[in-house]
Amino acid sequence: MANLVYKRVSTDQQSTARQNLVLAEAGIEDPVVFEEEAGTSSRLHPLQRPKFGKLLDYARPGDTVHISEMFRLVRGTGHILDVLDVLHRDRLALRIHDGAFSSMDLTARHPRTGELLSTVKFMVQPLAAAGELQRDLQRELTYDGLRAAEAKGNKGGRRPALAGDTVADARTAYLKGQSIAALAREHSVSRGAIRTAVADLLPEHVAADEPVRSPELSITLDMPGKVADFLRAAELEPAERTALEKGVPVRRGQGYTLRVSATPAVHRQLLAHCQALDSSAAIPAQRKARREYENRVNILSH
């Protein structure tokens, strides 16, 4: 009997680090892994996803499908019931290793009718609805956070890069003595975008108003899992995204924290991105998680 492991992330900026941790702790013997291409949306029906389709083609009666948590495979109630029907048809077991569904036997059927037990349906529907609510709430919070930032004069999302036809002009102006800060203002991009355009010129040409600073040392902080989950769906700068992806998940009861090593500046930027979690629209657990991370980041300033 084979152990078939299924993994998926919703965006190409997310990683499977937390799923890997949960599945590794489960001690699955000789796993056969099927991992979707990064960015496979949860809105796409599981039975239409390429890797899950290959898993079903590979599977044989008696095999077990392993997932870290239910929402890696399905979100909506209809999706869950469709998948359970297919698993029953193919005589496959389903093992969920974390989250609300981990203690339930979702493949339990009535011994005479063969239909899914009514108690399973009763439990599946509200939990699936909660998953949909979580996804929709996160989308709303992100939108509200961007609107709040725009109202303060800040433009949300990733800062624009320097357009290809202006790179040469920026390089020429830099060689003539124009500062990185001035070029960033002129082209409406970040200083990092200008530094990238003139990277090979920096050792020989340092502008007078660009003092050389000692590099900041990385600081390791535990980021609550609810904050990490929110940030994975946010638009982050490359350094922020890298710090998040390299974070080490640490299990905490039913949840987890992400041990993130980054400079104080990056920690403060990550904290700023999750401002929406402090709004009245956020659930209390999210507000509490953000305050915990804020307290840890503020310690860096003292």
Short mmCIF file of C-alpha atoms in Angstrom, two decimals:
data_model
loop_
_atom_site.label_atom_id
_atom_site.label_comp_id
_atom_site.label_asym_id
_atom_site.label_seq_id
_atom_site.Cartn_x
_atom_site.Cartn_y
_atom_site.Cartn_z
CA MET A 1 0.00 0.00 0.00
CA ALA A 2 1.51 3.33 -1.07
CA ASN A 3 1.60 6.59 0.86
CA LEU A 4 0.78 9.44 -1.54
CA VAL A 5 1.67 12.94 -0.34
CA TYR A 6 -0.02 15.99 -1.89
CA LYS A 7 1.33 19.55 -1.49
CA ARG A 8 0.24 22.92 -2.90
CA VAL A 9 0.78 26.65 -2.38
CA SER A 10 -1.52 29.36 -3.73
CA THR A 11 1.10 31.85 -4.98
CA ASP A 12 4.59 31.60 -6.41
CA GLN A 13 5.89 33.69 -3.49
CA GLN A 14 4.81 31.06 -0.93
CA SER A 15 6.79 27.99 0.11
CA THR A 16 5.87 24.52 1.33
CA ALA A 17 8.07 24.85 4.45
CA ARG A 18 5.21 24.49 6.93
CA GLN A 19 3.67 21.59 5.01
CA ASN A 20 7.07 19.87 4.92
CA LEU A 21 7.40 20.26 8.70
CA VAL A 22 3.97 18.79 9.44
CA LEU A 23 4.44 15.89 7.02
CA ALA A 24 7.96 15.16 8.27
CA GLU A 25 6.71 14.99 11.86
CA ALA A 26 4.03 12.51 10.73
CA GLY A 27 6.73 9.96 9.93
CA ILE A 28 5.20 8.83 6.63
CA GLU A 29 6.98 5.76 5.28
CA ASP A 30 8.26 5.82 1.68
CA PRO A 31 6.15 8.81 0.58
CA VAL A 32 5.41 9.37 -3.09
CA VAL A 33 5.14 13.15 -3.43
CA PHE A 34 2.87 15.04 -5.82
CA GLU A 35 3.43 18.81 -5.60
CA GLU A 36 1.52 21.32 -7.69
CA GLU A 37 3.32 24.08 -9.55
CA ALA A 38 3.68 27.14 -7.31
CA GLY A 39 0.71 29.47 -7.68
CA THR A 40 -1.98 26.82 -8.20
CA SER A 41 -5.05 28.60 -6.85
CA SER A 42 -7.41 27.07 -4.30
CA ARG A 43 -10.26 28.32 -6.52
CA LEU A 44 -9.34 25.69 -9.14
CA HIS A 45 -11.29 22.51 -8.44
CA PRO A 46 -8.94 19.84 -7.00
CA LEU A 47 -10.03 17.32 -9.62
CA GLN A 48 -8.85 19.75 -12.33
CA ARG A 49 -5.38 20.29 -10.84
CA PRO A 50 -2.58 18.58 -12.80
CA LYS A 51 -0.66 16.98 -9.94
CA PHE A 52 -3.72 15.81 -8.04
CA GLY A 53 -4.96 14.25 -11.26
CA LYS A 54 -1.63 12.42 -11.60
CA LEU A 55 -1.93 11.28 -7.98
CA LEU A 56 -5.33 9.73 -8.70
CA ASP A 57 -3.99 8.06 -11.86
CA TYR A 58 -1.06 6.63 -9.88
CA ALA A 59 -3.13 5.48 -6.89
CA ARG A 60 -4.32 1.93 -6.36
CA PRO A 61 -7.06 0.65 -4.02
CA GLY A 62 -5.85 0.65 -0.44
CA ASP A 63 -3.39 3.54 -0.88
CA THR A 64 -3.48 6.50 1.51
CA VAL A 65 -3.49 10.17 0.47
CA HIS A 66 -1.62 12.37 2.97
CA ILE A 67 -1.99 16.17 3.25
CA SER A 68 -0.72 18.55 5.91
CA GLU A 69 -4.12 20.23 6.31
CA MET A 70 -7.41 20.06 4.47
CA PHE A 71 -7.17 23.50 2.89
CA ARG A 72 -4.05 22.51 0.95
CA LEU A 73 -6.37 20.27 -1.05
CA VAL A 74 -9.80 21.91 -0.91
CA ARG A 75 -11.57 25.04 0.35
CA GLY A 76 -15.26 25.00 -0.46
CA THR A 77 -17.83 22.48 0.78
CA GLY A 78 -18.64 21.32 -2.74
CA HIS A 79 -14.98 20.60 -3.46
CA ILE A 80 -14.61 18.54 -0.29
CA LEU A 81 -17.65 16.35 -1.03
CA ASP A 82 -16.53 15.85 -4.66
CA VAL A 83 -13.06 14.73 -3.57
CA LEU A 84 -14.43 12.40 -0.89
CA ASP A 85 -16.68 10.78 -3.50
CA VAL A 86 -13.71 10.16 -5.79
CA LEU A 87 -11.56 8.77 -2.96
CA HIS A 88 -14.41 6.45 -2.00
CA ARG A 89 -14.86 5.33 -5.61
CA ASP A 90 -11.15 4.53 -5.92
CA ARG A 91 -11.04 2.99 -2.42
CA LEU A 92 -8.39 5.42 -1.17
CA ALA A 93 -7.90 6.52 2.43
CA LEU A 94 -7.36 10.17 3.38
CA ARG A 95 -5.07 11.21 6.22
CA ILE A 96 -4.97 14.86 7.35
CA HIS A 97 -2.11 15.64 9.74
CA ASP A 98 -2.92 19.11 11.08
CA GLY A 99 -5.85 21.44 11.67
CA ALA A 100 -9.49 20.95 12.53
CA PHE A 101 -9.95 17.93 10.23
CA SER A 102 -6.99 15.97 11.60
CA SER A 103 -9.06 14.10 14.21
CA MET A 104 -11.83 13.10 11.78
CA ASP A 105 -12.25 10.07 9.55
CA LEU A 106 -13.67 11.83 6.50
CA THR A 107 -13.91 8.61 4.49
CA ALA A 108 -16.35 6.92 6.90
CA ARG A 109 -19.37 5.47 5.04
CA HIS A 110 -22.61 3.85 6.06
CA PRO A 111 -22.06 0.07 6.03
CA ARG A 112 -25.27 -0.65 4.07
CA THR A 113 -25.90 2.36 1.84
CA GLY A 114 -22.24 3.23 1.20
CA GLU A 115 -23.07 6.93 1.50
CA LEU A 116 -20.94 9.40 3.41
CA LEU A 117 -22.01 9.39 7.06
CA SER A 118 -24.37 12.22 7.92
CA THR A 119 -22.19 13.14 10.90
CA VAL A 120 -19.21 13.61 8.57
CA LYS A 121 -21.27 15.87 6.30
CA PHE A 122 -22.47 17.81 9.34
CA MET A 123 -18.89 18.48 10.49
CA VAL A 124 -17.41 19.07 7.04
CA GLN A 125 -19.79 21.81 5.94
CA PRO A 126 -19.25 24.38 8.75
CA LEU A 127 -15.48 23.76 8.79
CA ALA A 128 -15.27 24.23 5.04
CA ALA A 129 -17.37 27.39 5.32
CA ALA A 130 -14.91 28.64 7.96
CA GLY A 131 -12.06 28.03 5.52
CA GLU A 132 -13.81 30.06 2.83
CA LEU A 133 -14.46 32.82 5.35
CA GLN A 134 -10.79 32.90 6.34
CA ARG A 135 -9.70 33.24 2.71
CA ASP A 136 -12.26 35.96 1.96
CA LEU A 137 -11.45 37.84 5.16
CA GLN A 138 -7.74 37.82 4.35
CA ARG A 139 -8.50 39.24 0.90
CA GLU A 140 -10.68 41.96 2.42
CA LEU A 141 -8.06 42.86 5.03
CA THR A 142 -5.39 43.15 2.36
CA TYR A 143 -7.64 45.45 0.30
CA ASP A 144 -8.54 47.56 3.36
CA GLY A 145 -4.87 47.82 4.32
CA LEU A 146 -3.94 49.04 0.84
CA ARG A 147 -6.73 51.63 0.90
CA ALA A 148 -5.60 52.86 4.32
CA ALA A 149 -2.03 53.15 3.06
CA GLU A 150 -3.15 55.07 -0.03
CA ALA A 151 -5.16 57.46 2.15
CA LYS A 152 -1.93 58.28 3.97
CA GLY A 153 -0.13 58.90 0.68
CA ASN A 154 1.62 55.54 0.52
CA LYS A 155 1.22 53.34 -2.50
CA GLY A 156 0.78 49.67 -1.61
CA GLY A 157 2.31 46.70 -3.34
CA ARG A 158 5.71 46.12 -4.86
CA ARG A 159 7.60 49.26 -5.79
CA PRO A 160 8.09 49.71 -9.52
CA ALA A 161 11.38 48.83 -11.17
CA LEU A 162 13.29 51.17 -13.44
CA ALA A 163 11.94 50.92 -17.00
CA GLY A 164 14.35 49.44 -19.52
CA ASP A 165 14.58 52.53 -21.72
CA THR A 166 15.55 54.75 -18.76
CA VAL A 167 18.30 52.55 -17.31
CA ALA A 168 20.95 54.06 -19.59
CA ASP A 169 19.83 57.61 -18.71
CA ALA A 170 20.01 56.83 -15.00
CA ARG A 171 23.49 55.32 -15.33
CA THR A 172 24.73 58.34 -17.28
CA ALA A 173 23.27 60.75 -14.72
CA TYR A 174 24.81 58.76 -11.87
CA LEU A 175 28.27 58.91 -13.48
CA LYS A 176 27.83 62.68 -13.80
CA GLY A 177 27.36 62.93 -10.06
CA GLN A 178 23.61 62.80 -9.53
CA SER A 179 22.76 61.03 -6.28
CA ILE A 180 20.82 57.78 -5.94
CA ALA A 181 18.14 59.55 -3.90
CA ALA A 182 17.68 62.24 -6.56
CA LEU A 183 17.46 59.65 -9.34
CA ALA A 184 14.87 57.68 -7.37
CA ARG A 185 12.72 60.80 -7.00
CA GLU A 186 13.13 61.73 -10.64
CA HIS A 187 12.07 58.31 -11.94
CA SER A 188 9.46 57.60 -9.20
CA VAL A 189 11.11 54.35 -8.13
CA SER A 190 12.78 53.11 -4.97
CA ARG A 191 16.44 53.73 -4.22
CA GLY A 192 16.92 49.98 -4.47
CA ALA A 193 15.79 50.08 -8.11
CA ILE A 194 18.41 52.73 -8.87
CA ARG A 195 21.11 50.79 -7.01
CA THR A 196 20.25 47.73 -9.09
CA ALA A 197 20.61 49.74 -12.32
CA VAL A 198 24.03 51.11 -11.32
CA ALA A 199 25.26 48.11 -9.30
CA ASP A 200 28.45 47.63 -11.30
CA LEU A 201 29.29 51.33 -10.90
CA LEU A 202 28.92 51.55 -7.12
CA PRO A 203 32.47 50.52 -6.04
CA GLU A 204 34.04 53.28 -8.14
CA HIS A 205 31.35 55.94 -7.83
CA VAL A 206 29.80 56.65 -4.40
CA ALA A 207 27.69 59.80 -4.30
CA ALA A 208 28.64 62.38 -1.70
CA ASP A 209 25.21 62.31 -0.10
CA GLU A 210 25.11 58.50 0.08
CA PRO A 211 27.09 57.76 3.26
CA VAL A 212 28.39 54.22 3.63
CA ARG A 213 26.78 52.57 6.63
CA SER A 214 27.82 49.49 8.52
CA PRO A 215 25.58 46.59 7.55
CA GLU A 216 22.87 45.72 10.06
CA LEU A 217 23.13 42.35 11.73
CA SER A 218 20.29 39.87 11.32
CA ILE A 219 18.03 39.40 14.33
CA THR A 220 15.94 36.25 14.84
CA LEU A 221 12.35 36.80 15.99
CA ASP A 222 9.40 34.43 16.35
CA MET A 223 6.59 35.62 14.08
CA PRO A 224 3.11 34.30 15.02
CA GLY A 225 1.71 31.93 12.41
CA LYS A 226 -1.35 34.11 11.71
CA VAL A 227 0.96 37.01 10.84
CA ALA A 228 3.12 34.77 8.63
CA ASP A 229 0.07 33.39 6.80
CA PHE A 230 -1.18 36.93 6.11
CA LEU A 231 2.22 38.14 4.87
CA ARG A 232 2.64 35.21 2.47
CA ALA A 233 -0.28 36.58 0.46
CA ALA A 234 0.97 40.20 0.61
CA GLU A 235 3.11 42.07 -1.91
CA LEU A 236 6.61 42.17 -0.41
CA GLU A 237 10.00 43.52 -1.41
CA PRO A 238 12.54 40.82 -2.43
CA ALA A 239 14.47 41.04 0.88
CA GLU A 240 11.23 40.73 2.85
CA ARG A 241 10.02 37.78 0.78
CA THR A 242 13.38 36.03 1.15
CA ALA A 243 13.37 36.44 4.94
CA LEU A 244 9.85 35.01 5.12
CA GLU A 245 10.63 32.04 2.88
CA LYS A 246 13.75 31.17 4.87
CA GLY A 247 11.81 31.26 8.15
CA VAL A 248 11.79 28.05 10.17
CA PRO A 249 8.31 26.88 11.31
CA VAL A 250 8.07 25.88 14.98
CA ARG A 251 4.99 23.99 16.10
CA ARG A 252 3.00 25.55 18.97
CA GLY A 253 0.06 23.29 19.92
CA GLN A 254 -2.47 23.53 17.08
CA GLY A 255 -0.65 26.51 15.56
CA TYR A 256 2.91 27.52 14.83
CA THR A 257 5.38 30.39 14.85
CA LEU A 258 7.83 31.24 12.09
CA ARG A 259 11.38 31.86 13.27
CA VAL A 260 12.52 34.67 10.95
CA SER A 261 16.10 35.93 10.74
CA ALA A 262 16.35 39.40 9.19
CA THR A 263 17.75 42.85 9.83
CA PRO A 264 15.74 45.13 12.14
CA ALA A 265 14.77 47.21 9.10
CA VAL A 266 13.25 44.20 7.35
CA HIS A 267 11.37 43.18 10.50
CA ARG A 268 9.90 46.69 10.73
CA GLN A 269 8.88 46.57 7.06
CA LEU A 270 7.17 43.20 7.55
CA LEU A 271 5.34 44.62 10.56
CA ALA A 272 4.14 47.58 8.47
CA HIS A 273 2.75 45.23 5.79
CA CYS A 274 0.40 43.56 8.28
CA GLN A 275 -1.16 46.81 9.53
CA ALA A 276 -4.52 45.54 8.28
CA LEU A 277 -4.51 42.92 11.03
CA ASP A 278 -4.91 45.71 13.58
CA SER A 279 -8.17 46.94 12.05
CA SER A 280 -11.64 46.31 13.43
CA ALA A 281 -12.31 43.92 10.53
CA ALA A 282 -9.65 41.50 11.75
CA ILE A 283 -10.55 38.69 14.12
CA PRO A 284 -9.24 39.00 17.71
CA ALA A 285 -6.68 36.22 17.24
CA GLN A 286 -5.15 38.09 14.29
CA ARG A 287 -5.00 41.38 16.20
CA LYS A 288 -3.37 39.61 19.13
CA ALA A 289 -0.84 37.91 16.84
CA ARG A 290 0.11 41.23 15.24
CA ARG A 291 0.56 42.90 18.64
CA GLU A 292 2.83 40.07 19.76
CA TYR A 293 5.01 40.53 16.69
CA GLU A 294 4.92 44.33 17.13
CA ASN A 295 6.15 44.01 20.72
CA ARG A 296 9.05 41.82 19.60
CA VAL A 297 9.98 44.20 16.79
CA ASN A 298 9.79 47.25 19.09
CA ILE A 299 12.33 45.67 21.40
CA LEU A 300 14.85 46.07 18.57
CA SER A 301 14.54 49.86 18.85
CA HIS A 302 15.53 49.92 22.53
#
